[in-house]
């Protein structure tokens, strides 16, 4: 959409549109309808004389209200809201309007019975997060992990000059370096998946005041626990004010911040490796790298991912800091803030797709990697001095430091000449000469 203010619904709409079912205004309304209707059905199964059980056909008709929900119906609710100036009340009135269409004979005042709007919002939003993660975010994450695993396997034996502090350092293996990022990202993702998604359901101030006023003999706490677990797949926060505590949601957001931090680290390293020439990028015929320099193939996918990850972190951070804080039993600051919960998820999705695209476009430039290894024979000095330590050779670190430090370049011949001058046995000398930048990679 060219007139969209946010790139989420404009430039990147084709990447984020799957999230609209969960985090758009229509998505939120649909989840509210789902909670209201499932609650109404659950009430009817309590054996209340005033609310007998719905028939199978009636239950199907009620559930179709949210299962077959359309944009046209969503607009009807927005029209009601324009009069009520209350979004959840508009949902209640809409369901009551459906009563005659469904030919229900039940007391329609059991719609939204004894509830506050936050009983609906604080179950609808967590449920949307849970299902968006499962249906949209998780599949993209799994694709990303699979790609990294394939790269690990392909380059498991590829030696690579390490760069600690940006300087040549003891060689490593390219596959292993990618495994570091993949294992860190998977660990954070698995942590995210282990976090329980919770909701609040307890009436105007969390005590079921109205519920017990009407039906004092029902265990409403147990009813609410069962309703959230069995109908919505959420855990219920037993001790709340009018709104949910948001502590668990904040933990989830902080988990995404940590995952994004690892992903940013990967983006920057891939950018650096491309800059060093260790990776080439596949050329797409009609793409343009620069409006001025025809030769350029820029690492834009990694840059795009990094930028969107930063935005995701910033919004997740504010949500995690703000939402758990509310004046007394409730203020409205969480309402406008929570409407932006889908924003950092969208930026995370954009970033994941860009990162995956970037990883799919790179090709190994083994000659550049081998060139750098061959030009940095000084990195085997660590191996030499530690073998000499083992042999009780006097001051081996200092000897290697004097020989290697500050030199523009040290060749294989220089290393071997140094070894030949050492007062060690021939077998040790042979062992020391066996180290090269290509095989000194550990295990």
Coordinates of C-alpha atoms in Angstrom, one line a residue, residues 12-342:
X12 CA 6.9 -5.0 3.5
X13 CA 3.2 -5.8 3.4
X14 CA 3.9 -8.9 1.3
X15 CA 6.2 -10.3 4.0
X16 CA 4.0 -9.4 7.0
X17 CA 0.5 -10.0 5.7
X18 CA 0.3 -13.4 7.4
X19 CA 0.5 -11.7 10.8
X20 CA -2.5 -9.5 10.0
X21 CA -4.8 -12.4 11.0
X22 CA -3.4 -12.2 14.5
X23 CA -2.4 -8.6 15.2
X24 CA -4.5 -6.3 13.0
X25 CA -7.6 -4.6 14.3
X26 CA -9.7 -7.2 12.6
X27 CA -7.6 -9.9 14.0
X28 CA -8.0 -8.5 17.5
X29 CA -11.8 -8.3 17.1
X30 CA -11.9 -11.9 15.9
X31 CA -10.0 -13.1 18.9
X32 CA -12.3 -11.1 21.2
X33 CA -15.3 -12.7 19.6
X34 CA -13.7 -16.1 20.1
X35 CA -13.2 -15.6 23.8
X36 CA -16.7 -14.2 24.3
X37 CA -18.4 -17.0 22.5
X38 CA -16.3 -19.8 24.0
X39 CA -17.0 -18.3 27.4
X40 CA -20.7 -18.2 26.7
X41 CA -20.7 -21.9 25.6
X42 CA -18.7 -22.8 28.7
X43 CA -21.2 -21.0 30.9
X44 CA -24.0 -23.0 29.3
X45 CA -22.4 -26.2 30.3
X46 CA -22.3 -25.3 34.0
X47 CA -25.9 -26.5 34.5
X48 CA -27.3 -23.1 35.2
X49 CA -31.1 -23.0 35.2
X50 CA -31.1 -19.6 33.5
X51 CA -28.7 -20.7 30.8
X52 CA -29.4 -24.3 29.5
X53 CA -26.8 -26.0 27.3
X54 CA -26.8 -25.0 23.6
X55 CA -27.6 -27.7 21.1
X56 CA -24.9 -28.9 18.7
X57 CA -26.4 -26.7 15.9
X58 CA -26.5 -23.7 18.2
X59 CA -22.9 -24.1 19.2
X60 CA -21.9 -24.5 15.6
X61 CA -23.8 -21.3 14.7
X62 CA -22.1 -19.4 17.6
X63 CA -18.7 -20.5 16.7
X64 CA -19.3 -19.6 13.0
X65 CA -19.5 -16.0 14.2
X66 CA -15.7 -16.0 14.7
X67 CA -14.7 -18.9 12.4
X68 CA -16.4 -17.3 9.4
X69 CA -15.7 -13.7 10.3
X70 CA -15.2 -11.3 7.4
X71 CA -14.0 -7.8 7.0
X72 CA -17.6 -6.7 6.3
X73 CA -18.7 -8.1 9.7
X74 CA -15.7 -6.4 11.3
X75 CA -16.8 -3.1 9.9
X76 CA -20.2 -3.6 11.5
X77 CA -18.5 -3.9 14.9
X78 CA -16.4 -0.8 14.2
X79 CA -19.7 1.0 13.3
X80 CA -21.1 0.0 16.7
X81 CA -17.9 1.2 18.4
X82 CA -18.3 4.6 16.8
X83 CA -21.4 5.0 18.9
X84 CA -20.3 3.2 22.1
X85 CA -16.8 4.6 22.1
X86 CA -15.8 1.2 23.6
X87 CA -14.3 -1.5 21.6
X88 CA -15.2 -4.6 23.7
X89 CA -18.7 -3.4 24.4
X90 CA -19.2 -3.1 20.6
X91 CA -18.2 -6.8 20.4
X92 CA -20.8 -7.7 23.0
X93 CA -23.5 -5.8 21.2
X94 CA -22.6 -7.4 17.9
X95 CA -23.0 -10.9 19.4
X96 CA -26.4 -9.9 20.8
X97 CA -27.4 -8.7 17.3
X98 CA -26.6 -12.2 16.0
X99 CA -29.1 -13.7 18.5
X100 CA -32.2 -13.4 16.2
X101 CA -30.3 -14.6 13.1
X102 CA -29.3 -17.7 15.0
X103 CA -32.8 -18.0 16.4
X104 CA -31.5 -18.5 19.9
X105 CA -34.1 -18.6 22.7
X106 CA -31.5 -18.3 25.5
X107 CA -31.1 -15.2 27.7
X108 CA -28.7 -13.0 25.6
X109 CA -27.7 -11.1 28.7
X110 CA -25.3 -13.9 29.5
X111 CA -23.2 -12.5 26.7
X112 CA -20.2 -10.9 28.5
X113 CA -21.8 -12.0 31.8
X114 CA -19.9 -10.6 34.9
X115 CA -16.8 -9.8 32.8
X116 CA -14.7 -6.7 32.4
X117 CA -13.2 -5.8 29.0
X118 CA -9.8 -6.9 30.2
X119 CA -11.0 -10.4 30.7
X120 CA -11.5 -10.4 27.0
X121 CA -8.4 -8.4 26.0
X122 CA -6.1 -10.2 28.4
X123 CA -7.0 -13.5 26.9
X124 CA -7.4 -12.5 23.2
X125 CA -4.0 -10.8 23.0
X126 CA -2.0 -13.7 24.6
X127 CA -3.9 -16.2 22.5
X128 CA -3.1 -14.2 19.3
X129 CA 0.6 -14.1 20.3
X130 CA 0.7 -17.9 21.0
X131 CA -1.0 -18.8 17.6
X132 CA 1.1 -16.2 15.6
X133 CA 4.3 -17.7 17.0
X134 CA 3.1 -21.2 16.1
X135 CA 1.6 -20.6 12.7
X136 CA 3.8 -17.8 11.3
X137 CA 7.0 -17.1 13.2
X138 CA 8.1 -20.7 14.1
X139 CA 8.1 -22.0 10.5
X140 CA 10.4 -19.2 9.4
X141 CA 12.7 -19.8 12.3
X142 CA 12.9 -23.5 11.4
X143 CA 13.8 -22.6 7.8
X144 CA 16.5 -20.3 9.1
X145 CA 17.9 -23.0 11.4
X146 CA 17.8 -25.6 8.6
X147 CA 19.8 -23.3 6.3
X148 CA 22.4 -22.7 9.0
X149 CA 22.7 -26.4 9.7
X150 CA 23.2 -27.1 5.9
X151 CA 25.9 -24.5 5.8
X152 CA 27.6 -26.0 8.9
X153 CA 27.7 -29.4 7.2
X154 CA 28.9 -28.0 3.8
X155 CA 31.8 -26.1 5.4
X156 CA 32.5 -28.3 8.4
X157 CA 36.1 -28.9 7.3
X158 CA 36.8 -25.4 5.8
X159 CA 39.6 -23.7 7.7
X160 CA 39.1 -20.0 8.3
X161 CA 41.4 -17.3 9.7
X162 CA 39.9 -16.0 12.9
X163 CA 40.0 -12.3 13.7
X164 CA 40.0 -11.5 17.4
X165 CA 39.9 -7.7 17.9
X166 CA 39.9 -7.5 14.1
X167 CA 43.4 -9.0 13.9
X168 CA 44.5 -12.3 12.5
X169 CA 44.1 -15.0 15.2
X170 CA 44.3 -18.8 15.6
X171 CA 42.5 -20.4 12.7
X172 CA 39.0 -22.0 13.2
X173 CA 36.5 -23.8 11.0
X174 CA 33.8 -22.0 9.1
X175 CA 31.2 -24.6 9.8
X176 CA 32.0 -24.4 13.5
X177 CA 31.6 -20.6 13.5
X178 CA 28.2 -20.9 11.9
X179 CA 27.3 -23.5 14.5
X180 CA 28.0 -21.0 17.2
X181 CA 25.4 -18.7 15.9
X182 CA 22.9 -21.5 15.1
X183 CA 23.2 -23.1 18.5
X184 CA 22.8 -19.7 20.3
X185 CA 19.8 -18.8 18.2
X186 CA 18.2 -22.2 18.7
X187 CA 18.8 -22.0 22.5
X188 CA 17.1 -18.7 22.7
X189 CA 14.2 -19.8 20.5
X190 CA 13.7 -23.0 22.5
X191 CA 13.6 -20.8 25.7
X192 CA 10.9 -18.7 24.1
X193 CA 8.9 -21.8 23.2
X194 CA 9.2 -23.1 26.8
X195 CA 7.6 -19.9 28.3
X196 CA 3.9 -20.5 29.2
X197 CA 1.5 -18.0 27.7
X198 CA -0.8 -16.6 30.4
X199 CA -4.0 -14.7 30.5
X200 CA -6.1 -12.9 33.1
X201 CA -9.7 -13.8 33.8
X202 CA -11.2 -12.7 37.0
X203 CA -13.7 -9.9 36.7
X204 CA -13.5 -6.1 37.3
X205 CA -10.7 -6.2 40.0
X206 CA -9.6 -9.9 39.7
X207 CA -11.8 -11.3 42.5
X208 CA -14.9 -12.6 40.5
X209 CA -17.0 -10.1 42.5
X210 CA -20.0 -10.2 40.1
X211 CA -19.7 -13.9 39.4
X212 CA -20.0 -14.7 43.1
X213 CA -22.7 -12.1 43.6
X214 CA -24.9 -14.0 41.1
X215 CA -23.8 -17.6 41.8
X216 CA -22.1 -17.9 45.1
X217 CA -22.0 -21.7 45.1
X218 CA -19.9 -22.0 41.9
X219 CA -16.1 -22.3 42.2
X220 CA -15.4 -19.5 39.7
X221 CA -11.6 -19.7 40.1
X222 CA -11.7 -23.4 39.1
X223 CA -14.1 -22.6 36.3
X224 CA -11.7 -19.9 34.9
X225 CA -8.7 -22.1 35.2
X226 CA -10.4 -24.8 33.2
X227 CA -11.8 -22.4 30.7
X228 CA -8.4 -20.8 29.9
X229 CA -6.5 -24.1 29.8
X230 CA -9.1 -26.3 28.0
X231 CA -10.8 -23.8 25.7
X232 CA -8.0 -21.4 24.9
X233 CA -4.8 -23.2 25.8
X234 CA -3.6 -20.5 28.2
X235 CA -2.5 -20.6 31.8
X236 CA -4.5 -18.3 34.1
X237 CA -2.9 -15.7 36.3
X238 CA -4.7 -16.3 39.6
X239 CA -3.6 -13.1 41.4
X240 CA -4.3 -9.9 39.4
X241 CA -5.9 -6.6 39.5
X242 CA -8.3 -5.6 36.7
X243 CA -5.6 -6.3 34.1
X244 CA -3.1 -9.0 33.6
X245 CA 0.3 -8.7 35.3
X246 CA 2.1 -8.8 31.9
X247 CA 5.2 -10.2 33.7
X248 CA 5.2 -13.4 31.7
X249 CA 4.6 -11.4 28.5
X250 CA 7.6 -9.2 29.4
X251 CA 9.7 -12.3 29.8
X252 CA 8.7 -13.4 26.3
X253 CA 9.6 -10.0 24.9
X254 CA 13.0 -10.0 26.6
X255 CA 13.5 -13.4 25.1
X256 CA 13.0 -12.0 21.6
X257 CA 15.4 -9.2 22.4
X258 CA 18.1 -11.7 23.2
X259 CA 17.3 -13.8 20.1
X260 CA 17.5 -10.6 18.0
X261 CA 20.9 -9.8 19.6
X262 CA 22.3 -13.1 18.4
X263 CA 20.8 -12.6 15.0
X264 CA 22.3 -9.1 14.8
X265 CA 25.7 -10.6 15.7
X266 CA 25.3 -13.1 12.8
X267 CA 24.3 -10.3 10.4
X268 CA 27.4 -8.2 11.2
X269 CA 29.8 -11.2 10.9
X270 CA 28.3 -12.2 7.6
X271 CA 28.6 -8.6 6.4
X272 CA 32.3 -8.6 7.5
X273 CA 33.0 -11.9 5.8
X274 CA 31.5 -10.6 2.6
X275 CA 33.6 -7.4 2.9
X276 CA 36.7 -9.6 3.3
X277 CA 35.8 -11.5 0.2
X278 CA 35.3 -14.8 2.0
X279 CA 31.8 -15.0 0.6
X280 CA 30.5 -14.0 -2.8
X281 CA 26.9 -13.1 -3.4
X282 CA 24.9 -14.6 -6.2
X283 CA 24.2 -12.1 -8.9
X284 CA 20.5 -11.5 -9.9
X285 CA 20.4 -10.3 -13.5
X286 CA 18.1 -7.3 -13.1
X287 CA 18.9 -6.2 -9.6
X288 CA 20.8 -3.0 -9.0
X289 CA 23.5 -2.7 -6.3
X290 CA 24.1 1.0 -6.6
X291 CA 22.5 3.8 -8.5
X292 CA 25.9 5.1 -9.3
X293 CA 28.4 2.2 -9.3
X294 CA 27.3 -0.6 -11.7
X295 CA 29.8 -3.2 -10.3
X296 CA 28.3 -3.3 -6.8
X297 CA 26.5 -6.3 -5.2
X298 CA 25.8 -5.0 -1.7
X299 CA 25.0 -7.2 1.3
X300 CA 21.7 -5.5 1.7
X301 CA 19.8 -8.5 3.0
X302 CA 22.0 -8.7 6.1
X303 CA 21.8 -4.9 6.5
X304 CA 18.0 -5.0 6.2
X305 CA 17.8 -7.8 8.7
X306 CA 20.0 -5.9 11.2
X307 CA 18.0 -2.7 10.9
X308 CA 14.7 -4.5 11.4
X309 CA 16.1 -6.5 14.4
X310 CA 17.1 -3.2 16.0
X311 CA 13.6 -1.9 15.6
X312 CA 12.1 -5.1 17.0
X313 CA 14.4 -4.9 20.0
X314 CA 13.4 -1.2 20.7
X315 CA 9.7 -1.9 20.6
X316 CA 9.9 -5.2 22.6
X317 CA 12.0 -3.3 25.2
X318 CA 9.4 -0.6 25.6
X319 CA 6.5 -3.1 25.8
X320 CA 8.4 -5.2 28.4
X321 CA 9.2 -2.1 30.5
X322 CA 5.8 -0.5 30.2
X323 CA 3.1 -3.2 30.3
X324 CA 3.8 -4.6 33.8
X325 CA 3.3 -1.1 35.3
X326 CA -0.2 0.2 36.0
X327 CA -1.6 2.7 38.5
X328 CA -3.5 1.0 41.3
X329 CA -6.0 -1.6 40.0
X330 CA -6.0 -0.3 36.4
X331 CA -5.1 2.6 34.1
X332 CA -5.5 2.8 30.4
X333 CA -1.9 3.2 29.3
X334 CA -1.5 -0.5 28.5
X335 CA -4.4 -0.3 26.1
X336 CA -2.8 1.9 23.4
X337 CA 0.6 0.3 24.0
X338 CA -0.6 -3.2 23.7
X339 CA -2.1 -2.4 20.3
X340 CA 1.5 -2.3 19.0
X341 CA 2.4 -5.8 20.1
X342 CA 2.3 -7.0 16.5

